[in-house]
Short mmCIF file of C-alpha atoms in Angstrom, two decimals:
data_model
loop_
_atom_site.label_atom_id
_atom_site.label_comp_id
_atom_site.label_asym_id
_atom_site.label_seq_id
_atom_site.Cartn_x
_atom_site.Cartn_y
_atom_site.Cartn_z
CA MET A 4 -2.91 -6.92 -15.14
CA ILE A 5 -1.72 -5.18 -11.97
CA GLU A 6 1.68 -3.54 -12.39
CA ILE A 7 3.79 -3.18 -9.26
CA PRO A 8 5.71 0.12 -9.28
CA LEU A 9 9.46 0.09 -8.79
CA GLY A 10 10.48 1.02 -5.26
CA LEU A 11 7.19 -0.05 -3.71
CA PRO A 12 7.72 -1.31 -0.14
CA ALA A 13 7.11 -5.06 0.03
CA GLU A 14 4.35 -4.57 2.60
CA LEU A 15 2.31 -2.57 0.08
CA VAL A 16 2.30 -5.20 -2.66
CA PRO A 17 -1.06 -6.66 -1.44
CA LEU A 18 -2.50 -3.12 -1.79
CA SER A 19 -0.71 -2.21 -5.03
CA TRP A 20 -3.89 -2.47 -7.13
CA LEU A 21 -5.24 0.61 -5.32
CA LEU A 22 -2.35 2.88 -6.33
CA GLY A 23 -3.17 5.78 -8.62
CA VAL A 24 -5.89 8.35 -9.16
CA TRP A 25 -9.42 7.14 -9.75
CA GLU A 26 -12.42 9.14 -10.92
CA GLY A 27 -16.05 8.30 -11.56
CA SER A 28 -19.53 8.56 -10.15
CA GLY A 29 -21.77 7.06 -7.52
CA VAL A 30 -25.14 7.14 -5.82
CA LEU A 31 -25.96 8.42 -2.35
CA ASP A 32 -29.04 6.63 -0.97
CA TYR A 33 -29.73 6.89 2.76
CA ALA A 34 -33.04 6.44 4.62
CA ILE A 35 -33.80 8.28 7.86
CA ASP A 36 -36.65 6.75 9.86
CA PRO A 37 -39.24 9.03 11.47
CA PRO A 38 -38.75 9.72 15.19
CA ALA A 39 -40.27 7.26 17.64
CA GLY A 40 -43.88 8.12 18.42
CA SER A 41 -44.52 9.73 15.05
CA GLY A 42 -47.36 7.34 14.29
CA GLU A 43 -47.84 4.54 11.81
CA SER A 44 -48.46 6.93 8.92
CA ALA A 45 -45.10 8.66 9.29
CA GLU A 46 -42.72 7.86 6.45
CA ALA A 47 -38.96 7.67 6.32
CA THR A 48 -37.00 10.45 4.67
CA ARG A 49 -34.88 9.12 1.83
CA LEU A 50 -31.86 11.08 0.62
CA THR A 51 -30.94 10.08 -2.93
CA ARG A 52 -28.44 11.95 -5.13
CA GLU A 53 -25.84 11.21 -7.77
CA PHE A 54 -22.31 12.41 -7.18
CA GLY A 55 -18.88 12.49 -8.75
CA GLN A 56 -15.71 11.43 -6.96
CA ARG A 57 -11.94 11.59 -7.34
CA VAL A 58 -9.82 9.28 -5.16
CA SER A 59 -6.05 9.05 -4.83
CA PHE A 60 -3.87 6.32 -3.31
CA SER A 61 -0.14 7.07 -3.17
CA HIS A 62 2.98 6.19 -1.21
CA ASP A 63 6.18 7.99 -0.23
CA GLY A 64 8.48 5.02 0.32
CA LEU A 65 7.13 4.17 3.77
CA PRO A 66 4.98 1.04 4.38
CA TYR A 67 1.55 2.69 4.14
CA LEU A 68 -0.69 4.24 1.51
CA SER A 69 -1.80 7.86 1.68
CA TYR A 70 -5.48 8.22 0.80
CA SER A 71 -7.55 11.22 -0.23
CA SER A 72 -11.04 11.59 -1.64
CA TYR A 73 -13.01 14.54 -2.97
CA SER A 74 -16.64 14.27 -4.08
CA TRP A 75 -19.25 16.62 -5.49
CA LEU A 76 -23.00 16.54 -6.14
CA TYR A 77 -24.13 16.69 -9.73
CA PRO A 78 -26.51 19.59 -10.49
CA THR A 79 -30.21 18.80 -10.38
CA GLU A 80 -30.99 21.25 -13.19
CA GLU A 81 -29.53 21.44 -16.69
CA GLY A 82 -26.76 24.00 -16.85
CA GLY A 83 -26.26 23.98 -13.09
CA GLU A 84 -22.89 23.83 -11.38
CA PRO A 85 -21.61 20.86 -9.34
CA THR A 86 -21.75 21.37 -5.56
CA PRO A 87 -18.74 20.36 -3.41
CA LEU A 88 -19.81 17.51 -1.11
CA VAL A 89 -17.17 15.95 1.17
CA THR A 90 -13.46 15.26 1.46
CA GLU A 91 -11.58 12.53 3.31
CA THR A 92 -7.94 11.86 4.03
CA GLY A 93 -6.20 8.96 5.70
CA TYR A 94 -3.67 6.14 5.77
CA TRP A 95 -3.90 2.44 4.90
CA ARG A 96 -1.41 -0.20 6.08
CA LEU A 97 -1.13 -3.90 6.78
CA GLY A 98 -2.11 -4.68 10.36
CA ARG A 99 0.95 -5.99 12.19
CA PRO A 100 2.73 -5.21 15.48
CA LEU A 101 5.22 -2.38 15.06
CA GLY A 102 8.78 -3.10 16.17
CA ASP A 103 11.97 -1.21 16.93
CA ALA A 104 12.70 -0.70 13.24
CA ASP A 105 9.44 1.19 12.69
CA THR A 106 9.26 4.95 13.18
CA GLY A 107 7.24 6.47 16.03
CA PRO A 108 5.68 7.27 18.32
CA GLY A 109 5.77 10.84 17.08
CA MET A 110 8.98 11.61 15.17
CA LEU A 111 11.14 9.00 16.86
CA PRO A 112 13.23 7.17 14.23
CA GLY A 113 13.36 3.41 14.01
CA THR A 114 16.42 1.43 15.00
CA GLY A 115 17.74 -1.78 13.52
CA ALA A 116 16.88 -3.57 10.29
CA PRO A 117 13.26 -3.69 9.02
CA ARG A 118 11.69 -7.16 9.02
CA TYR A 119 9.28 -7.07 6.08
CA THR A 120 11.50 -6.12 3.16
CA ASP A 121 10.73 -8.96 0.72
CA ALA A 122 7.85 -11.13 -0.45
CA ASP A 123 8.78 -14.10 1.76
CA ALA A 124 8.69 -11.95 4.90
CA VAL A 125 5.37 -10.37 3.94
CA GLU A 126 3.86 -13.81 3.29
CA THR A 127 4.30 -14.60 6.99
CA LEU A 128 1.66 -11.92 7.67
CA ARG A 129 -1.13 -13.81 5.90
CA ASN A 130 -4.08 -14.50 8.18
CA ALA A 131 -6.07 -17.71 8.59
CA ASP A 132 -8.42 -16.63 5.78
CA GLY A 133 -5.57 -16.30 3.31
CA GLY A 134 -5.63 -12.49 3.26
CA PHE A 135 -3.75 -9.75 5.06
CA ASP A 136 -5.12 -7.82 8.03
CA LEU A 137 -5.59 -4.10 7.44
CA GLU A 138 -5.68 -0.99 9.59
CA VAL A 139 -7.18 2.12 7.98
CA ALA A 140 -7.45 5.57 9.57
CA ILE A 141 -9.74 8.13 7.88
CA VAL A 142 -10.32 11.71 8.99
CA HIS A 143 -13.24 13.93 7.95
CA PRO A 144 -13.24 17.74 8.22
CA ASP A 145 -16.61 17.67 10.01
CA GLY A 146 -15.08 16.41 13.27
CA VAL A 147 -15.29 12.64 12.67
CA SER A 148 -12.32 10.27 12.71
CA GLU A 149 -12.65 6.56 11.88
CA LEU A 150 -10.40 3.59 12.59
CA TYR A 151 -11.22 0.60 10.41
CA LEU A 152 -10.00 -2.98 10.78
CA GLY A 153 -10.39 -5.53 8.04
CA GLN A 154 -8.50 -7.45 5.41
CA VAL A 155 -7.31 -7.37 1.83
CA LYS A 156 -7.61 -10.64 -0.05
CA GLY A 157 -6.64 -10.41 -3.69
CA PRO A 158 -8.47 -7.48 -5.32
CA ARG A 159 -11.06 -7.14 -2.53
CA ILE A 160 -11.05 -5.21 0.74
CA ASP A 161 -13.53 -5.50 3.61
CA LEU A 162 -13.45 -2.95 6.45
CA VAL A 163 -15.43 -2.46 9.67
CA THR A 164 -15.02 0.42 12.12
CA ASP A 165 -13.25 -0.51 15.32
CA ALA A 166 -13.56 3.02 16.71
CA VAL A 167 -15.25 6.29 15.76
CA MET A 168 -14.28 9.57 17.39
CA ARG A 169 -16.47 12.68 17.15
CA THR A 170 -15.93 16.22 18.31
CA GLN A 171 -18.60 17.81 20.49
CA THR A 172 -19.94 19.71 17.48
CA ALA A 173 -20.02 16.79 15.01
CA LYS A 174 -23.22 15.11 13.81
CA HIS A 175 -24.08 11.68 15.21
CA TYR A 176 -22.09 8.93 13.49
CA SER A 177 -21.34 5.67 15.29
CA ALA A 178 -20.25 2.88 12.91
CA ALA A 179 -19.54 1.99 9.31
CA THR A 180 -18.46 -0.72 6.90
CA ARG A 181 -16.69 -0.29 3.58
CA ILE A 182 -16.05 -2.72 0.72
CA TYR A 183 -13.66 -2.12 -2.19
CA GLY A 184 -13.05 -4.31 -5.19
CA LEU A 185 -11.28 -4.26 -8.55
CA VAL A 186 -13.74 -5.38 -11.23
CA ASP A 187 -13.03 -5.03 -14.98
CA ASN A 188 -10.24 -2.56 -14.16
CA HIS A 189 -12.66 -0.34 -12.24
CA LEU A 190 -12.56 0.41 -8.52
CA LEU A 191 -15.98 -0.40 -7.05
CA TRP A 192 -16.87 0.51 -3.48
CA ALA A 193 -19.84 0.48 -1.09
CA TRP A 194 -20.13 2.31 2.24
CA ASP A 195 -22.76 1.57 4.90
CA ILE A 196 -23.12 3.82 7.95
CA ALA A 197 -24.95 4.11 11.27
CA ALA A 198 -25.65 7.82 11.67
CA LEU A 199 -28.28 10.36 12.72
CA GLY A 200 -29.78 7.82 15.11
CA GLN A 201 -30.19 5.14 12.43
CA PRO A 202 -28.84 1.57 12.55
CA LEU A 203 -26.18 0.42 10.09
CA ARG A 204 -27.64 0.66 6.60
CA THR A 205 -26.88 1.41 2.95
CA HIS A 206 -25.36 4.83 2.43
CA ALA A 207 -23.39 5.22 -0.80
CA SER A 208 -21.57 3.35 -3.56
CA GLY A 209 -19.44 4.24 -6.54
CA ARG A 210 -17.61 3.04 -9.64
CA LEU A 211 -14.29 4.68 -10.50
CA ALA A 212 -11.89 4.36 -13.43
CA LYS A 213 -8.14 4.96 -13.18
CA VAL A 214 -7.18 8.29 -14.71
CA ASP A 215 -3.55 8.54 -13.59
#
């Protein structure tokens, strides 16, 4: 059963099953094809490792979720130490036009009464598929920023990058999809990427249990 915390903004109820701290493990599995002209005998390089992950979804009373993720590689030898892998941070919110009552741009305060303060108002945001449109912004410390569009429909989320920004020094990364689902009280996810000159393909997946 999904418990909705007291004080949760009505707009976040469709995302309420994400709230909390989740921890578990996953598998990184990404194939890198040989460069063009390498010959028929050239084989793809396959990166496969197991990792641990801790994910947090929280809110501060505003109509979005704050997201953070930290992951680490498990040691390949007995007695070895885990190796820090990657971190992410970002924001998740229902996709809707912002009005005068919403804050921004910058630190400009909203004016007037908010529109989506109860379940009936939020229901008007349902899309033709019966879900709610989503906008998700995720920032990586390696110079990559992603903007995902997608939807939440019950305990499932589907996301596709609408834009990827890279600094001049970042590695090549051009597109991604992410899927999240609540299955047997576990948060399951899969992440496909197009990077390092490769087309969109399997990249990583995980299974997390709520720890807080």
